[in-house]
Amino acid sequence: MLFLLSPAKTLDYASPLPDLPHSRPGFVHDSEQLIEVLKAKSPRQIAQLMDLSDSLAALNVARYQAWSPRFTASNSRQAVLAFNGDVYDGLQAKSLSPEDLAWANEHLCILSGLYGVLRPFDRMQPYRLEMGTPLAVGKTRNLYQFWGPRLSHYLNRRLAADRTPVVINLASQEYAKAVDRAALKARVIECVFEERKPAGWQVVSFFAKKARGTMARYATRRRIQMPEQLEEFAEEGYAFDAGASTRDRMVFRRRTQETS
């Protein structure tokens, strides 16, 4: 069983690193193709393509120019320690034991616009490239076309030894739809996190992102192997709602959290 996560826009390349294993991303050649296209664009073009401020566009143009197919301790760090957004606030990777992180490395897949998919220990260099970016590469019009078959084939290989392959989707819609479901030879289960509001049960983006990371942490620490085991998830006040769920859509709800 594999768990899909989204990346984060916020990155951390400054805090001290624990002594952990590292590996090379699996799609470096494909990343090089994307980088070559991005390197040819001006800061203004990057700003327009990604809807960025001038300062963020300039920062990322510099990142593309500095990007190298050689991943070292000085230019990269493990993906699970480099991403620093809401999902990763929930995952709290730095507080996981080495044994937990080793398990996570075998079961968590971080989808990425530049790297395709990253294992937690895969080194990555800083970048900004959302999966929804309409970047044309060769004969493909966008990143969904570029990555779709590659991601499905990768997941199929990772799941080949499983008698009943399952993918637990903890990624956002923007990233999850990059996986070509028609080519994926696995059952996909969506995890949905809802808050009680005056208008009814709603998905609140900020809380849902953190909950996805918290679910990934829960699965990691308990070595979850079967989807049914996720029904016991009760972190941060959430509880599984069997009545609102279906076979391939697990709904978790809580009543205590208010939107700020």
Coordinates of C-alpha atoms in Angstrom, one line a residue:
M1 CA 0.0 0.0 0.0
L2 CA 1.3 3.5 -0.9
F3 CA 0.3 6.9 0.3
L4 CA 0.3 9.9 -2.0
L5 CA 1.2 13.4 -0.7
S6 CA 1.4 16.8 -2.3
P7 CA 4.5 18.9 -2.1
A8 CA 4.6 22.3 -0.5
K9 CA 5.4 25.8 -1.9
T10 CA 7.3 26.7 1.3
L11 CA 10.8 25.2 1.6
D12 CA 13.3 24.8 4.4
Y13 CA 17.0 24.7 3.4
A14 CA 18.3 26.4 6.5
S15 CA 17.5 24.4 9.6
P16 CA 19.9 21.8 10.8
L17 CA 19.6 18.3 9.3
P18 CA 19.6 15.1 11.3
D19 CA 21.8 12.3 10.0
L20 CA 19.6 10.4 7.6
P21 CA 20.1 8.3 4.5
H22 CA 19.6 10.0 1.1
S23 CA 18.9 8.8 -2.4
R24 CA 18.7 10.1 -5.9
P25 CA 15.3 11.0 -7.4
G26 CA 14.0 8.5 -9.9
F27 CA 13.1 10.9 -12.7
V28 CA 16.2 13.1 -13.0
H29 CA 16.4 12.9 -16.8
D30 CA 12.7 14.0 -17.0
S31 CA 13.4 16.8 -14.5
E32 CA 16.3 18.0 -16.7
Q33 CA 13.9 18.3 -19.7
L34 CA 11.7 20.5 -17.6
I35 CA 14.6 22.6 -16.3
E36 CA 15.9 23.2 -19.9
V37 CA 12.5 24.6 -20.9
L38 CA 12.3 26.8 -17.7
K39 CA 15.9 28.1 -18.2
A40 CA 14.9 29.5 -21.5
K41 CA 12.2 31.7 -20.0
S42 CA 12.7 35.3 -18.6
P43 CA 11.6 36.4 -15.2
R44 CA 8.7 38.2 -16.7
Q45 CA 7.6 35.0 -18.6
I46 CA 7.9 32.9 -15.4
A47 CA 5.9 35.5 -13.5
Q48 CA 3.1 35.3 -16.0
L49 CA 3.3 31.5 -16.4
M50 CA 3.0 30.9 -12.6
D51 CA 1.2 34.0 -11.5
L52 CA 4.2 35.1 -9.3
S53 CA 5.4 38.4 -8.0
D54 CA 8.5 39.8 -9.7
S55 CA 10.7 38.9 -6.7
L56 CA 9.5 35.3 -6.6
A57 CA 9.9 35.0 -10.3
A58 CA 13.5 36.2 -10.1
L59 CA 14.2 33.8 -7.2
N60 CA 13.0 30.8 -9.2
V61 CA 14.7 31.8 -12.4
A62 CA 17.9 31.8 -10.3
R63 CA 17.0 28.3 -9.0
Y64 CA 16.5 27.0 -12.5
Q65 CA 19.8 28.3 -13.6
A66 CA 21.6 26.8 -10.6
W67 CA 19.8 23.4 -10.9
S68 CA 22.1 20.4 -11.5
P69 CA 21.6 16.7 -12.2
R70 CA 24.2 16.1 -9.5
F71 CA 22.6 16.1 -6.0
T72 CA 24.9 16.8 -3.2
A73 CA 24.8 17.8 0.5
S74 CA 25.5 21.4 -0.4
N75 CA 22.8 21.9 -3.1
S76 CA 20.0 19.6 -1.9
R77 CA 18.4 17.9 1.0
Q78 CA 15.9 15.0 1.6
A79 CA 12.5 15.9 0.3
V80 CA 10.7 15.1 3.5
L81 CA 12.9 17.6 5.3
A82 CA 12.9 20.3 2.6
F83 CA 9.1 20.8 2.2
N84 CA 7.7 23.0 5.0
G85 CA 4.0 23.7 4.3
D86 CA 0.8 22.7 6.1
V87 CA 1.0 19.0 5.1
Y88 CA 4.4 18.8 6.6
D89 CA 3.3 20.6 9.8
G90 CA 1.0 17.6 10.2
L91 CA 3.7 15.0 9.2
Q92 CA 6.3 16.4 11.6
A93 CA 9.0 14.4 10.0
K94 CA 11.8 15.7 12.2
S95 CA 10.2 14.2 15.2
L96 CA 9.9 10.7 13.6
S97 CA 12.3 8.0 14.6
P98 CA 14.9 6.7 12.0
E99 CA 12.8 3.5 11.9
D100 CA 9.6 5.5 11.2
L101 CA 11.3 7.4 8.5
A102 CA 12.7 4.2 6.9
W103 CA 9.1 2.9 6.8
A104 CA 7.8 6.2 5.4
N105 CA 10.5 6.0 2.7
E106 CA 9.0 2.7 1.5
H107 CA 5.3 3.8 1.6
L108 CA 5.0 7.6 1.1
C109 CA 5.2 9.1 -2.4
I110 CA 5.4 12.9 -2.7
L111 CA 4.1 14.1 -6.1
S112 CA 6.0 16.9 -7.7
G113 CA 5.7 19.1 -10.8
L114 CA 9.5 19.1 -11.3
Y115 CA 10.5 15.7 -9.9
G116 CA 7.4 13.6 -10.8
V117 CA 7.4 11.7 -7.6
L118 CA 9.8 11.7 -4.6
R119 CA 10.5 9.2 -1.9
P120 CA 11.1 10.9 1.5
F121 CA 14.8 10.3 1.4
D122 CA 15.2 11.5 -2.2
R123 CA 17.4 14.6 -2.4
M124 CA 15.8 17.6 -4.1
Q125 CA 17.1 21.0 -5.0
P126 CA 14.8 24.0 -4.3
Y127 CA 12.3 24.8 -7.0
R128 CA 8.8 26.2 -7.7
L129 CA 6.7 24.3 -10.3
E130 CA 3.1 23.6 -9.5
M131 CA 1.6 20.6 -11.2
G132 CA -1.2 22.8 -12.6
T133 CA 1.3 25.0 -14.5
P134 CA 0.5 25.1 -18.2
L135 CA 4.1 24.4 -19.2
A136 CA 4.5 22.9 -22.7
V137 CA 7.3 20.4 -23.0
G138 CA 7.9 18.7 -26.4
K139 CA 4.6 17.2 -27.6
T140 CA 2.9 17.6 -24.2
R141 CA 0.9 20.8 -23.5
N142 CA 1.1 20.7 -19.8
L143 CA 2.6 18.8 -16.8
Y144 CA -0.4 16.5 -16.5
Q145 CA 0.3 15.1 -20.0
F146 CA 4.0 15.1 -19.3
W147 CA 3.8 13.2 -16.0
G148 CA 0.6 11.2 -16.2
P149 CA 1.8 7.9 -17.8
R150 CA 5.2 8.1 -16.0
L151 CA 3.6 8.4 -12.6
S152 CA 1.2 5.5 -13.1
H153 CA 3.9 3.2 -14.4
Y154 CA 6.1 4.1 -11.4
L155 CA 3.3 3.4 -8.9
N156 CA 2.5 0.1 -10.7
R157 CA 6.2 -1.0 -10.3
R158 CA 6.2 -0.1 -6.6
L159 CA 3.0 -2.0 -6.1
A160 CA 3.8 -5.0 -8.2
A161 CA 4.5 -7.3 -5.3
D162 CA 1.2 -6.5 -3.6
R163 CA -1.5 -9.1 -4.1
T164 CA -4.2 -6.4 -3.6
P165 CA -2.5 -3.1 -4.5
V166 CA -4.0 0.0 -2.9
V167 CA -3.1 3.7 -3.2
I168 CA -4.3 6.0 -0.4
N169 CA -4.7 9.5 -1.8
L170 CA -3.7 12.2 0.7
A171 CA -2.7 14.6 -2.1
S172 CA -4.7 17.6 -3.3
Q173 CA -6.9 17.3 -6.4
E174 CA -4.3 19.4 -8.4
Y175 CA -1.7 16.7 -7.8
A176 CA -3.7 13.5 -7.5
K177 CA -5.2 14.0 -11.0
A178 CA -1.6 13.9 -12.4
V179 CA -1.7 10.2 -12.0
D180 CA -3.3 8.5 -15.0
R181 CA -6.0 6.4 -13.3
A182 CA -6.7 4.4 -16.4
A183 CA -3.1 3.1 -16.4
L184 CA -2.9 2.6 -12.7
K185 CA -3.4 -1.0 -11.6
A186 CA -4.5 -0.4 -8.1
R187 CA -7.5 0.5 -6.0
V188 CA -7.5 4.2 -5.1
I189 CA -9.0 5.4 -1.8
E190 CA -9.6 9.1 -1.2
C191 CA -9.3 10.4 2.4
V192 CA -11.5 13.5 3.0
F193 CA -11.3 15.7 6.1
E194 CA -14.3 17.9 6.9
E195 CA -15.2 20.5 9.5
R196 CA -18.6 21.2 11.0
K197 CA -19.8 24.6 9.9
P198 CA -23.2 26.4 10.2
A199 CA -23.9 25.5 6.5
G200 CA -23.0 21.9 7.1
W201 CA -19.9 19.7 6.7
Q202 CA -17.2 21.4 4.7
V203 CA -13.6 20.8 3.6
V204 CA -11.5 23.7 4.8
S205 CA -8.3 23.8 2.8
F206 CA -5.8 24.8 5.6
F207 CA -7.1 22.2 8.0
A208 CA -7.5 19.5 5.3
K209 CA -3.8 19.9 4.3
K210 CA -2.6 19.5 7.8
A211 CA -4.9 16.6 8.4
R212 CA -3.4 14.8 5.3
G213 CA 0.0 15.1 6.8
T214 CA -1.2 14.0 10.2
M215 CA -2.8 10.9 8.6
A216 CA 0.5 10.1 6.9
R217 CA 2.3 10.4 10.2
Y218 CA -0.4 8.1 11.8
A219 CA 0.1 5.5 9.1
T220 CA 3.9 5.7 9.5
R221 CA 4.0 5.3 13.2
R222 CA 1.5 2.4 13.2
R223 CA 2.9 0.7 10.1
I224 CA -0.6 0.7 8.5
Q225 CA -0.9 -2.1 5.9
M226 CA -4.7 -2.3 5.3
P227 CA -7.1 0.5 4.4
E228 CA -9.5 -0.7 7.2
Q229 CA -6.9 0.2 9.8
L230 CA -7.3 3.9 8.9
E231 CA -10.8 3.9 10.3
E232 CA -9.2 4.1 13.8
F233 CA -7.6 7.5 13.0
A234 CA -8.7 9.9 15.7
E235 CA -5.9 12.5 15.7
E236 CA -6.7 16.2 16.1
G237 CA -10.3 15.5 17.0
Y238 CA -11.2 13.8 13.7
A239 CA -13.3 10.6 13.6
F240 CA -14.2 8.2 10.8
D241 CA -17.8 8.7 9.6
A242 CA -18.9 5.4 8.2
G243 CA -22.3 6.8 7.1
A244 CA -20.7 9.5 5.0
S245 CA -18.0 7.2 3.5
T246 CA -18.1 4.8 0.6
R247 CA -15.8 1.9 -0.3
D248 CA -13.2 4.2 -2.0
R249 CA -13.9 7.4 -0.1
M250 CA -13.1 7.6 3.6
V251 CA -14.6 10.6 5.3
F252 CA -13.2 11.9 8.6
R253 CA -15.1 14.7 10.5
R254 CA -14.6 16.9 13.5
R255 CA -16.9 19.4 15.3
T256 CA -14.5 21.4 17.5
Q257 CA -12.3 23.3 15.1
E258 CA -13.5 26.8 14.0
T259 CA -12.2 28.7 11.0
S260 CA -10.0 31.6 12.0

